[in-house]
N, CA, C and O atoms as a MOPAC input file, in Angstrom:
PM7 MOZYME 1SCF
protein

 N    -35.30500 1    53.08200 1   -75.94200 1
 C    -36.37600 1    52.62900 1   -75.07100 1
 C    -35.99000 1    51.61800 1   -73.96400 1
 O    -35.17900 1    50.72500 1   -74.21100 1
 N    -36.54600 1    51.74700 1   -72.78700 1
 C    -36.16700 1    50.89300 1   -71.92900 1
 C    -36.81100 1    49.67300 1   -71.73600 1
 O    -38.04100 1    49.63300 1   -71.78100 1
 N    -35.98400 1    48.42300 1   -71.47400 1
 C    -36.32600 1    47.17500 1   -71.41000 1
 C    -36.78700 1    46.96500 1   -69.99100 1
 O    -36.13300 1    47.43500 1   -69.06000 1
 N    -38.09700 1    46.14700 1   -69.75900 1
 C    -38.50400 1    45.66400 1   -68.38100 1
 C    -38.62400 1    44.26300 1   -68.39100 1
 O    -39.00900 1    43.59500 1   -69.35100 1
 N    -38.24600 1    43.79800 1   -67.17600 1
 C    -38.87600 1    42.30800 1   -66.98300 1
 C    -40.26900 1    42.04300 1   -66.15300 1
 O    -40.53100 1    42.44200 1   -65.01800 1
 N    -41.02400 1    41.32400 1   -66.96200 1
 C    -42.16600 1    41.32300 1   -66.12000 1
 C    -42.13300 1    39.84000 1   -65.50600 1
 O    -42.31500 1    38.90600 1   -66.28700 1
 N    -41.91700 1    39.58700 1   -64.19600 1
 C    -41.80700 1    38.10500 1   -63.83100 1
 C    -43.23400 1    38.01300 1   -63.20600 1
 O    -43.96900 1    38.88900 1   -62.74900 1
 N    -43.41200 1    36.40800 1   -63.36400 1
 C    -44.55900 1    36.01700 1   -62.93700 1
 C    -44.55500 1    35.04300 1   -61.82400 1
 O    -44.08000 1    33.92800 1   -62.03800 1
 N    -45.01400 1    35.33000 1   -60.70100 1
 C    -44.97600 1    34.56500 1   -59.26100 1
 C    -45.98200 1    33.63400 1   -59.26300 1
 O    -47.17800 1    33.92500 1   -59.29200 1
 N    -45.53300 1    32.52300 1   -59.23400 1
 C    -47.03500 1    31.68200 1   -58.95800 1
 C    -46.54300 1    30.71300 1   -57.83400 1
 O    -45.37000 1    30.45400 1   -57.56400 1
 N    -47.71900 1    30.20800 1   -57.20700 1
 C    -47.92500 1    29.22600 1   -55.90500 1
 C    -47.11300 1    27.93400 1   -56.37100 1
 O    -46.99900 1    27.47500 1   -57.50700 1
 N    -46.53700 1    27.44200 1   -55.05600 1
 C    -45.99800 1    26.03600 1   -55.18100 1
 C    -47.17800 1    25.16700 1   -55.52200 1
 O    -48.33500 1    25.50800 1   -55.27700 1
 N    -46.82100 1    23.94800 1   -56.13800 1
 C    -47.81400 1    23.00100 1   -56.19000 1
 C    -48.08300 1    22.81100 1   -57.53900 1
 O    -47.56200 1    23.49600 1   -58.41900 1
 N    -49.02700 1    21.73600 1   -57.78100 1
 C    -49.60200 1    21.65500 1   -59.10800 1
 C    -50.46500 1    22.59800 1   -59.80500 1
 O    -51.30000 1    23.27500 1   -59.20600 1
 N    -50.29400 1    22.64500 1   -60.93800 1
 C    -50.97500 1    23.84300 1   -61.89100 1
 C    -52.50500 1    23.55500 1   -61.73200 1
 O    -52.84900 1    22.40200 1   -61.47100 1
 N    -53.44100 1    24.54400 1   -61.87400 1
 C    -54.77400 1    24.30300 1   -61.80100 1
 C    -55.27700 1    23.07700 1   -63.06100 1
 O    -54.59800 1    22.65500 1   -63.99700 1
 N    -56.39800 1    22.79400 1   -62.75900 1
 C    -57.02100 1    21.71600 1   -64.00900 1
 C    -57.24200 1    22.58100 1   -65.21800 1
 O    -57.53500 1    23.77600 1   -65.17300 1
 N    -57.06000 1    21.80600 1   -66.38800 1
 C    -57.31600 1    22.43200 1   -67.57100 1
 C    -58.41300 1    23.20900 1   -67.71900 1
 O    -58.25400 1    24.25400 1   -68.34900 1
 N    -59.66200 1    22.91700 1   -67.22400 1
 C    -60.88500 1    23.78400 1   -67.19300 1
 C    -60.70200 1    25.31900 1   -66.82100 1
 O    -61.33400 1    26.22900 1   -67.35800 1
 N    -59.71500 1    25.47900 1   -65.79100 1
 C    -59.29500 1    26.65600 1   -65.14700 1
 C    -58.18200 1    27.25300 1   -65.76100 1
 O    -58.01500 1    28.47200 1   -65.80000 1
 N    -57.26000 1    26.25300 1   -66.33900 1
 C    -55.76500 1    27.19700 1   -66.97600 1
 C    -56.02000 1    27.23400 1   -68.25800 1
 O    -55.36100 1    28.11900 1   -68.80400 1
 N    -56.85500 1    26.51000 1   -69.13900 1
 C    -56.77300 1    27.06000 1   -70.56100 1
 C    -57.44400 1    28.42400 1   -70.54500 1
 O    -56.88800 1    29.32900 1   -71.16600 1
 N    -58.52300 1    28.65500 1   -69.93200 1
 C    -58.98400 1    30.20100 1   -70.57500 1
 C    -57.79600 1    31.33400 1   -69.74200 1
 O    -57.85600 1    32.53300 1   -70.01600 1
 N    -57.03900 1    30.95800 1   -69.00900 1
 C    -56.21800 1    31.78900 1   -68.39500 1
 C    -55.01800 1    31.90900 1   -69.75100 1
 O    -54.66900 1    32.95300 1   -70.30200 1
 N    -54.70000 1    30.96600 1   -69.96000 1
 C    -53.56500 1    30.76900 1   -71.00200 1
 C    -53.88300 1    31.39000 1   -72.40100 1
 O    -53.07500 1    31.98200 1   -73.11700 1
 N    -55.15200 1    31.16000 1   -72.65500 1
 C    -55.77100 1    32.12500 1   -73.84700 1
 C    -55.47500 1    33.46700 1   -73.61200 1
 O    -54.75100 1    34.12200 1   -74.36200 1
 N    -56.03700 1    33.93500 1   -72.53800 1
 C    -55.99100 1    35.63800 1   -72.21100 1
 C    -54.33100 1    35.76500 1   -72.25300 1
 O    -53.83900 1    36.40700 1   -73.18100 1
 N    -53.64900 1    35.28500 1   -71.46500 1
 C    -52.09100 1    35.41900 1   -71.57200 1
 C    -51.58900 1    35.63600 1   -72.91300 1
 O    -50.95000 1    36.67100 1   -73.10400 1
 N    -51.77900 1    34.80400 1   -73.90600 1
 C    -51.48800 1    34.75700 1   -75.33200 1
 C    -52.18300 1    36.03600 1   -76.22600 1
 O    -51.73700 1    36.56700 1   -77.24300 1
 N    -53.24300 1    36.29000 1   -75.59300 1
 C    -53.93000 1    37.64600 1   -76.19900 1
 C    -53.04100 1    38.46200 1   -75.69600 1
 O    -52.58300 1    39.19200 1   -76.57400 1
 N    -52.44300 1    38.71700 1   -74.28800 1
 C    -51.81000 1    40.11600 1   -74.11400 1
 C    -50.52700 1    39.78200 1   -74.63300 1
 O    -49.89900 1    40.81100 1   -74.88500 1
 N    -49.90800 1    38.76200 1   -74.88500 1
 C    -48.75200 1    38.54700 1   -75.73900 1
 C    -48.70100 1    38.92000 1   -77.27500 1
 O    -47.72700 1    39.27200 1   -77.94200 1
 N    -49.90400 1    38.76000 1   -77.61800 1
 C    -50.37200 1    38.87800 1   -78.88700 1
 C    -50.36300 1    40.69200 1   -79.14600 1
 O    -49.76400 1    41.28200 1   -80.04600 1
 N    -51.11200 1    41.22800 1   -78.19200 1
 C    -51.14900 1    42.78300 1   -78.02100 1
 C    -49.71900 1    43.39300 1   -77.94600 1
 O    -49.47400 1    44.37500 1   -78.64700 1
 N    -48.59100 1    42.77500 1   -76.99100 1
 C    -47.63600 1    43.39400 1   -76.96900 1
 C    -46.79100 1    43.31600 1   -78.31900 1
 O    -46.17900 1    44.28200 1   -78.77200 1
 N    -46.83300 1    41.89700 1   -78.98300 1
 C    -46.10300 1    42.02900 1   -80.47400 1
 C    -46.32900 1    43.06400 1   -81.30900 1
 O    -45.53400 1    43.82200 1   -81.86600 1
 N    -47.90000 1    42.98700 1   -81.33900 1
 C    -48.51700 1    44.06200 1   -82.15900 1
 C    -47.88300 1    45.55900 1   -82.06700 1
 O    -47.50300 1    46.26700 1   -82.99900 1
 N    -47.88100 1    45.81400 1   -80.77500 1
 C    -47.65800 1    47.09500 1   -80.36700 1
 C    -46.06900 1    47.51300 1   -80.55000 1
 O    -45.64500 1    48.66900 1   -80.54800 1
 N    -45.18000 1    46.14400 1   -80.73000 1
 C    -43.68000 1    46.52000 1   -80.95300 1
 C    -43.20000 1    46.42800 1   -79.51100 1
 O    -41.99300 1    46.65900 1   -79.43800 1
 N    -43.70200 1    46.19700 1   -78.49500 1
 C    -43.34600 1    45.91800 1   -76.86000 1
 C    -42.56100 1    44.74700 1   -76.63800 1
 O    -41.59300 1    44.66200 1   -75.88200 1
 N    -43.06800 1    43.81800 1   -77.38100 1
 C    -42.42300 1    42.38600 1   -76.84800 1
 C    -41.21000 1    42.27400 1   -77.49200 1
 O    -40.86200 1    42.52400 1   -78.64600 1
 N    -40.50100 1    41.75200 1   -76.29900 1
 C    -38.94600 1    41.21000 1   -76.56200 1
 C    -38.88200 1    39.70000 1   -76.51800 1
 O    -38.52100 1    39.11600 1   -77.54000 1
 N    -39.15800 1    39.09400 1   -75.56500 1
 C    -39.20900 1    37.84700 1   -75.45600 1
 C    -40.02100 1    37.43300 1   -74.17700 1
 O    -40.20800 1    38.25700 1   -73.28100 1
 N    -40.51100 1    36.12500 1   -74.09800 1
 C    -41.12000 1    35.48300 1   -73.12400 1
 C    -40.54500 1    33.99200 1   -72.67500 1
 O    -39.89600 1    33.31300 1   -73.47100 1
 N    -40.81900 1    33.58200 1   -71.43100 1
 C    -40.45200 1    32.10800 1   -71.11100 1
 C    -41.14000 1    31.49600 1   -70.21400 1
 O    -41.34500 1    32.25000 1   -69.26300 1
 N    -41.62800 1    30.39100 1   -70.06500 1
 C    -41.91000 1    29.62500 1   -68.81500 1
 C    -40.90500 1    28.76000 1   -68.25100 1
 O    -40.16100 1    28.05900 1   -68.93700 1
 N    -40.89200 1    28.81100 1   -67.10100 1
 C    -39.79900 1    27.83000 1   -66.48200 1
 C    -40.60300 1    26.56400 1   -66.10000 1
 O    -41.81400 1    26.39500 1   -65.95900 1
 N    -39.52000 1    25.70700 1   -65.97400 1
 C    -39.93000 1    24.31700 1   -65.29100 1
 C    -40.03600 1    24.50100 1   -63.60000 1
 O    -39.60900 1    25.50100 1   -63.02200 1
 N    -40.65500 1    23.40500 1   -62.94700 1
 C    -40.85600 1    23.60500 1   -61.46300 1
 C    -39.45700 1    24.16100 1   -60.80800 1
 O    -38.34600 1    24.00400 1   -61.31500 1
 N    -39.71200 1    24.77900 1   -59.69400 1
 C    -38.23300 1    24.96800 1   -58.82400 1
 C    -37.48700 1    23.88500 1   -58.76800 1
 O    -36.27500 1    24.09600 1   -58.80000 1
 N    -37.95700 1    22.40500 1   -58.66600 1
 C    -37.21200 1    21.58200 1   -58.21900 1
 C    -36.29200 1    20.86800 1   -59.27900 1
 O    -35.50300 1    19.96800 1   -58.99000 1
 N    -36.48400 1    21.36400 1   -60.50900 1
 C    -35.56200 1    21.18000 1   -61.52800 1
 C    -34.29800 1    22.16800 1   -61.78100 1
 O    -33.54900 1    22.16400 1   -62.75700 1
 N    -34.25800 1    23.10200 1   -60.52400 1
 C    -33.17400 1    24.09800 1   -60.63300 1
 C    -31.73600 1    23.46200 1   -60.11100 1
 O    -31.71100 1    22.48400 1   -59.36400 1
 N    -30.82000 1    23.97000 1   -60.47700 1
 C    -29.55500 1    23.65200 1   -60.09500 1
 C    -28.95100 1    25.26600 1   -59.71700 1
 O    -29.06000 1    26.29500 1   -60.38300 1
 N    -28.39700 1    25.07700 1   -58.61500 1
 C    -27.76600 1    26.45400 1   -58.04700 1
 C    -26.40000 1    26.32500 1   -57.88500 1
 O    -25.91300 1    25.27800 1   -57.46100 1
 N    -25.78500 1    27.21600 1   -58.16000 1
 C    -23.99000 1    27.39300 1   -58.30200 1
 C    -23.75500 1    28.33500 1   -57.39000 1
 O    -24.33400 1    29.41800 1   -57.47500 1
 N    -22.93200 1    28.08200 1   -56.45200 1
 C    -22.41500 1    28.96900 1   -55.22100 1
 C    -21.06400 1    29.08000 1   -55.26200 1
 O    -20.51500 1    27.97900 1   -55.29800 1
 N    -20.36100 1    29.97000 1   -55.26900 1
 C    -18.79000 1    30.37900 1   -54.99200 1
 C    -18.53200 1    30.31600 1   -53.52400 1
 O    -18.98600 1    31.22000 1   -52.82300 1
 N    -17.84400 1    29.33500 1   -52.97900 1
 C    -17.60700 1    29.08100 1   -51.40500 1
 C    -16.11000 1    28.69800 1   -51.58800 1
 O    -15.71200 1    27.80400 1   -52.33500 1
 N    -15.21700 1    29.61300 1   -50.68500 1
 C    -13.86700 1    29.26100 1   -50.36500 1
 C    -13.04600 1    28.82200 1   -51.87500 1
 O    -12.19900 1    27.93000 1   -51.93200 1
 N    -13.49100 1    29.63900 1   -53.03200 1
 C    -12.82100 1    29.56500 1   -54.22200 1
 C    -13.46600 1    28.20000 1   -54.96200 1
 O    -12.94000 1    27.87000 1   -56.02400 1
 N    -14.28800 1    27.60500 1   -54.58500 1
 C    -14.51700 1    26.43700 1   -55.28500 1
 C    -16.39500 1    26.67700 1   -55.43400 1
 O    -17.08600 1    27.08800 1   -54.50100 1
 N    -16.82500 1    26.37900 1   -56.54200 1
 C    -18.24400 1    26.54400 1   -56.96500 1
 C    -18.87000 1    25.10800 1   -56.66400 1
 O    -18.63800 1    24.01000 1   -57.16800 1
 N    -19.79000 1    25.53100 1   -55.61200 1
 C    -20.60400 1    24.38300 1   -55.30300 1
 C    -21.70500 1    24.10400 1   -56.03300 1
 O    -22.26200 1    25.09300 1   -56.51000 1
 N    -22.26300 1    22.87200 1   -56.29800 1
 C    -23.54700 1    22.75400 1   -56.92900 1
 C    -24.48400 1    22.14200 1   -56.04800 1
 O    -24.17100 1    21.20100 1   -55.31800 1
 N    -25.64700 1    22.65300 1   -56.09000 1
 C    -26.77800 1    22.13300 1   -55.22600 1
 C    -28.05700 1    22.00900 1   -56.02800 1
 O    -28.38600 1    22.98300 1   -56.70600 1
 N    -28.83100 1    20.90200 1   -56.03100 1
 C    -29.87100 1    20.71800 1   -56.58400 1
 C    -30.98200 1    21.46500 1   -56.07700 1
 O    -30.81700 1    21.74000 1   -54.88900 1
 N    -32.24900 1    21.96700 1   -56.64600 1
 C    -33.26100 1    22.43500 1   -56.10800 1
 C    -32.98400 1    24.03200 1   -55.96800 1
 O    -31.85500 1    24.51700 1   -56.05300 1
 N    -34.16800 1    24.77900 1   -55.74100 1
 C    -34.24800 1    26.18400 1   -55.61400 1
 C    -33.33100 1    26.73600 1   -54.59500 1
 O    -32.95900 1    26.15100 1   -53.57800 1
 N    -32.93700 1    28.18200 1   -55.06000 1
 C    -31.93500 1    28.85400 1   -54.02700 1
 C    -32.65600 1    29.16500 1   -52.53400 1
 O    -32.00100 1    29.18200 1   -51.49200 1
 N    -33.89500 1    29.37200 1   -52.58700 1
 C    -34.67000 1    29.84000 1   -51.74500 1
 C    -35.93500 1    28.82300 1   -51.53300 1
 O    -36.62800 1    28.52100 1   -52.50400 1
 N    -36.17600 1    28.37600 1   -50.40200 1
 C    -37.60500 1    27.64700 1   -50.24300 1
 C    -38.57100 1    28.66300 1   -50.20900 1
 O    -38.22700 1    29.80900 1   -49.92100 1
 N    -39.60400 1    28.41800 1   -50.44000 1
 C    -40.65700 1    29.54300 1   -50.34600 1
 C    -41.97000 1    28.96300 1   -50.76000 1
 O    -42.00500 1    27.77500 1   -51.08000 1
 N    -43.11400 1    29.73300 1   -50.78600 1
 C    -44.49300 1    29.41000 1   -50.84700 1
 C    -44.92300 1    29.74800 1   -52.40500 1
 O    -46.03400 1    29.41600 1   -52.81900 1
 N    -44.00400 1    30.40300 1   -53.20300 1
 C    -44.10000 1    30.79800 1   -54.37100 1
 C    -42.74200 1    30.82400 1   -55.00500 1
 O    -41.68000 1    30.79900 1   -54.38300 1
 N    -42.91500 1    30.89100 1   -56.61100 1
 C    -41.66700 1    30.72100 1   -57.12400 1
 C    -41.95300 1    31.63700 1   -58.35000 1
 O    -43.02000 1    32.19300 1   -58.60900 1
 N    -40.67200 1    31.68900 1   -59.12300 1
 C    -40.87300 1    32.31700 1   -60.31100 1
 C    -41.11400 1    31.54300 1   -61.24600 1
 O    -40.31200 1    30.64200 1   -61.49300 1
 N    -42.33900 1    31.71200 1   -62.03400 1
 C    -42.75600 1    30.55500 1   -62.86300 1
 C    -42.47000 1    30.94100 1   -64.59000 1
 O    -42.39600 1    30.16000 1   -65.53800 1
 N    -42.35900 1    32.31600 1   -64.56800 1
 C    -42.08000 1    32.70000 1   -66.27200 1
 C    -41.70100 1    34.13500 1   -65.99500 1
 O    -41.60400 1    34.68600 1   -64.89800 1
 N    -41.49500 1    34.66000 1   -67.26800 1
 C    -41.25200 1    35.97900 1   -67.50000 1
 C    -41.38500 1    36.65200 1   -68.75600 1
 O    -41.40100 1    35.82800 1   -69.67100 1
 N    -41.48200 1    37.79000 1   -69.13400 1
 C    -41.76700 1    38.47900 1   -70.39100 1
 C    -40.87300 1    39.73600 1   -70.31600 1
 O    -41.05400 1    40.56500 1   -69.42500 1
 N    -39.95300 1    39.87300 1   -71.20700 1
 C    -39.26100 1    40.88300 1   -71.24100 1
 C    -39.81500 1    42.02400 1   -72.29400 1
 O    -39.97700 1    41.63100 1   -73.45000 1
 N    -40.08400 1    43.23500 1   -72.03500 1
 C    -40.65400 1    44.23700 1   -72.77100 1
 C    -39.96800 1    45.28800 1   -73.04500 1
 O    -38.92000 1    45.46200 1   -72.42300 1
 N    -40.38500 1    46.23600 1   -74.03100 1
 C    -39.40600 1    47.63400 1   -74.25200 1
 C    -40.71400 1    48.57100 1   -74.27800 1
 O    -41.67400 1    48.39100 1   -75.02700 1
 N    -40.59600 1    49.52700 1   -73.40100 1
 C    -41.64000 1    50.77600 1   -72.95100 1
 C    -40.56800 1    52.02000 1   -72.92900 1
 O    -39.34100 1    51.96300 1   -72.85200 1
 N    -41.49300 1    53.24800 1   -73.03000 1
 C    -40.90900 1    54.24600 1   -72.90200 1
 C    -40.73000 1    54.78500 1   -71.81500 1
 O    -40.02300 1    55.78400 1   -71.67800 1
 N    -41.33300 1    54.21500 1   -70.89700 1
 C    -41.04100 1    54.68200 1   -69.22100 1
 C    -41.74600 1    53.56500 1   -68.48000 1
 O    -42.27100 1    52.60100 1   -69.03600 1
 N    -41.70700 1    53.80700 1   -67.02500 1
 C    -42.16900 1    53.16000 1   -66.27900 1
 C    -43.73700 1    52.86500 1   -66.19400 1
 O    -44.16900 1    51.73500 1   -65.96300 1
 N    -44.54800 1    53.98100 1   -66.40100 1
 C    -46.01700 1    54.03800 1   -66.43400 1
 C    -46.32300 1    52.90100 1   -67.64900 1
 O    -47.05000 1    51.92800 1   -67.44700 1
 N    -45.79800 1    53.11300 1   -68.67000 1
 C    -46.20300 1    52.14000 1   -70.01100 1
 C    -45.77400 1    50.87100 1   -69.56300 1
 O    -46.56000 1    49.96100 1   -69.82700 1
 N    -44.62400 1    50.52100 1   -68.88700 1
 C    -44.38200 1    49.09500 1   -68.73200 1
 C    -45.52500 1    48.89300 1   -67.49700 1
 O    -46.11300 1    47.83700 1   -67.72800 1
 N    -45.94900 1    49.41000 1   -66.50200 1
 C    -46.74300 1    49.19800 1   -65.63200 1
 C    -48.03800 1    48.75100 1   -66.18000 1
 O    -48.63000 1    47.69100 1   -65.97400 1
 N    -48.41400 1    49.90100 1   -67.02400 1
 C    -49.80500 1    49.24900 1   -67.66600 1
 C    -49.66700 1    47.82200 1   -68.48300 1
 O    -50.62600 1    47.06400 1   -68.34000 1
 N    -48.78300 1    47.45000 1   -69.16900 1
 C    -48.74000 1    46.03500 1   -69.57500 1
 C    -48.53100 1    45.15100 1   -68.62500 1
 O    -48.95300 1    44.00800 1   -68.80400 1
 N    -47.86700 1    45.47300 1   -67.46700 1
 C    -48.01100 1    44.46200 1   -66.17700 1
 C    -49.30500 1    44.47600 1   -65.64400 1
 O    -49.68500 1    43.45500 1   -65.07000 1
 N    -50.08600 1    45.48300 1   -65.72900 1
 C    -51.25400 1    45.26800 1   -65.14400 1
 C    -52.15400 1    44.28000 1   -66.14500 1
 O    -52.91700 1    43.40900 1   -65.72700 1
 N    -51.92800 1    44.57100 1   -67.46000 1
 C    -52.74900 1    43.68800 1   -68.29600 1
 C    -52.41100 1    42.15300 1   -68.20300 1
 O    -53.24900 1    41.25600 1   -68.10400 1
 N    -51.17700 1    42.01500 1   -68.24600 1
 C    -50.65900 1    40.47900 1   -67.78400 1
 C    -51.08400 1    40.01100 1   -66.57400 1
 O    -51.28300 1    38.80400 1   -66.43900 1
 N    -51.31000 1    41.02600 1   -65.37700 1
 C    -51.67500 1    40.30300 1   -64.21100 1
 C    -53.16000 1    40.20000 1   -64.25000 1
 O    -53.47100 1    39.25300 1   -63.52700 1
 N    -54.10400 1    40.69700 1   -64.72000 1
 C    -55.63500 1    40.65400 1   -65.07200 1
 C    -55.48000 1    39.13800 1   -65.85900 1
 O    -56.16100 1    38.19500 1   -65.45600 1
 N    -54.75500 1    39.00900 1   -66.74200 1
 C    -54.85200 1    37.65600 1   -67.63700 1
 C    -54.60500 1    36.54200 1   -67.12600 1
 O    -55.35200 1    35.57400 1   -67.26800 1
 N    -53.22600 1    36.51800 1   -66.27900 1
 C    -52.85500 1    35.42200 1   -65.86500 1
 C    -53.28000 1    35.12300 1   -64.13200 1
 O    -53.13700 1    34.02200 1   -63.60100 1
 N    -53.70700 1    36.10000 1   -63.57300 1
 C    -54.53500 1    36.20600 1   -62.25100 1
 C    -53.45100 1    35.96000 1   -61.26400 1
 O    -53.73500 1    35.57600 1   -60.12900 1
 N    -51.95100 1    36.20900 1   -61.72200 1
 C    -51.04800 1    36.01100 1   -60.61300 1
 C    -50.19200 1    37.39700 1   -60.52600 1
 O    -50.31100 1    38.28800 1   -61.36700 1
 N    -49.22200 1    37.47600 1   -59.28800 1
 C    -48.35900 1    38.65200 1   -59.06700 1
 C    -47.33300 1    38.83500 1   -60.25400 1
 O    -46.69400 1    37.93500 1   -60.79800 1
 N    -47.30400 1    40.25500 1   -60.55900 1
 C    -46.57800 1    40.46500 1   -61.66300 1
 C    -45.42700 1    41.52400 1   -61.06000 1
 O    -45.82900 1    42.58400 1   -60.58000 1
 N    -44.11100 1    41.25400 1   -61.08700 1
 C    -42.96400 1    42.16400 1   -60.54800 1
 C    -42.68300 1    42.95600 1   -61.96500 1
 O    -42.41600 1    42.45700 1   -63.05800 1
 N    -42.79300 1    44.02700 1   -61.69100 1
 C    -42.23700 1    45.07100 1   -63.05800 1
 C    -40.86500 1    45.81900 1   -62.54300 1
 O    -40.75900 1    46.60400 1   -61.60100 1
 N    -39.91200 1    45.37400 1   -63.38100 1
 C    -38.31100 1    45.86900 1   -63.09100 1
 C    -37.57800 1    46.15900 1   -64.25500 1
 O    -37.36600 1    45.37800 1   -65.18300 1
 N    -37.15700 1    47.46900 1   -64.14400 1
 C    -36.38100 1    47.66200 1   -65.44000 1
 C    -34.98200 1    47.13600 1   -65.42700 1
 O    -34.20400 1    47.25900 1   -64.48200 1
 N    -34.77400 1    46.63800 1   -66.37600 1
 C    -33.13200 1    46.21000 1   -66.78000 1
 C    -32.34000 1    47.36300 1   -66.90500 1
 O    -32.56700 1    48.40100 1   -67.52600 1
 N    -30.96700 1    46.88300 1   -65.93000 1
 C    -29.96300 1    47.93300 1   -65.95700 1
 C    -29.17900 1    48.04400 1   -67.26500 1
 O    -28.90200 1    47.13000 1   -68.04200 1
 N    -28.86900 1    49.36500 1   -67.36000 1
 C    -28.09600 1    49.50200 1   -68.66500 1
 C    -26.92600 1    48.80800 1   -68.78200 1
 O    -26.25100 1    48.53900 1   -67.78900 1
 N    -26.58000 1    48.45700 1   -70.00500 1
 C    -25.30000 1    47.53300 1   -70.14200 1
 C    -25.79100 1    46.08600 1   -70.12800 1
 O    -24.88600 1    45.26200 1   -70.25500 1
 N    -26.94200 1    45.63300 1   -70.01100 1
 C    -27.45500 1    44.51500 1   -70.09400 1
 C    -27.77300 1    43.80300 1   -71.11200 1
 O    -28.30400 1    42.70900 1   -70.92100 1
 N    -27.54300 1    44.21900 1   -72.27800 1
 C    -27.66400 1    43.87400 1   -73.46600 1
 C    -28.68900 1    44.63100 1   -74.19300 1
 O    -28.90400 1    44.26200 1   -75.34800 1
 N    -29.27400 1    45.49300 1   -73.79200 1
 C    -30.62200 1    46.20300 1   -74.40600 1
 C    -30.05600 1    47.75600 1   -74.76800 1
 O    -30.81600 1    48.59000 1   -75.26000 1

């Protein structure tokens, strides 16, 4: 089975207040539970804000260290889920469920062969 990365893009700034975020997170947990029950879930993770990132860049034979995100933008990668699915259509169906639950854009991308899957 092919593995797919479901990337969650969220806007920069503070998260919504608990009265908005809590029901969303319950819906996300329900999708994760469905993924687990279907045997499609591989693993998931949320990320700290982009300001906590450290970027390593090779330049002139030296690896430079820079604090902060690689690219400044209005949104950032906030979390991800890796799933396994028989084909892209099945992965997109899971992506749609996650998008409905989290109310944020989801990018669905197959993992390249040889990436551990």
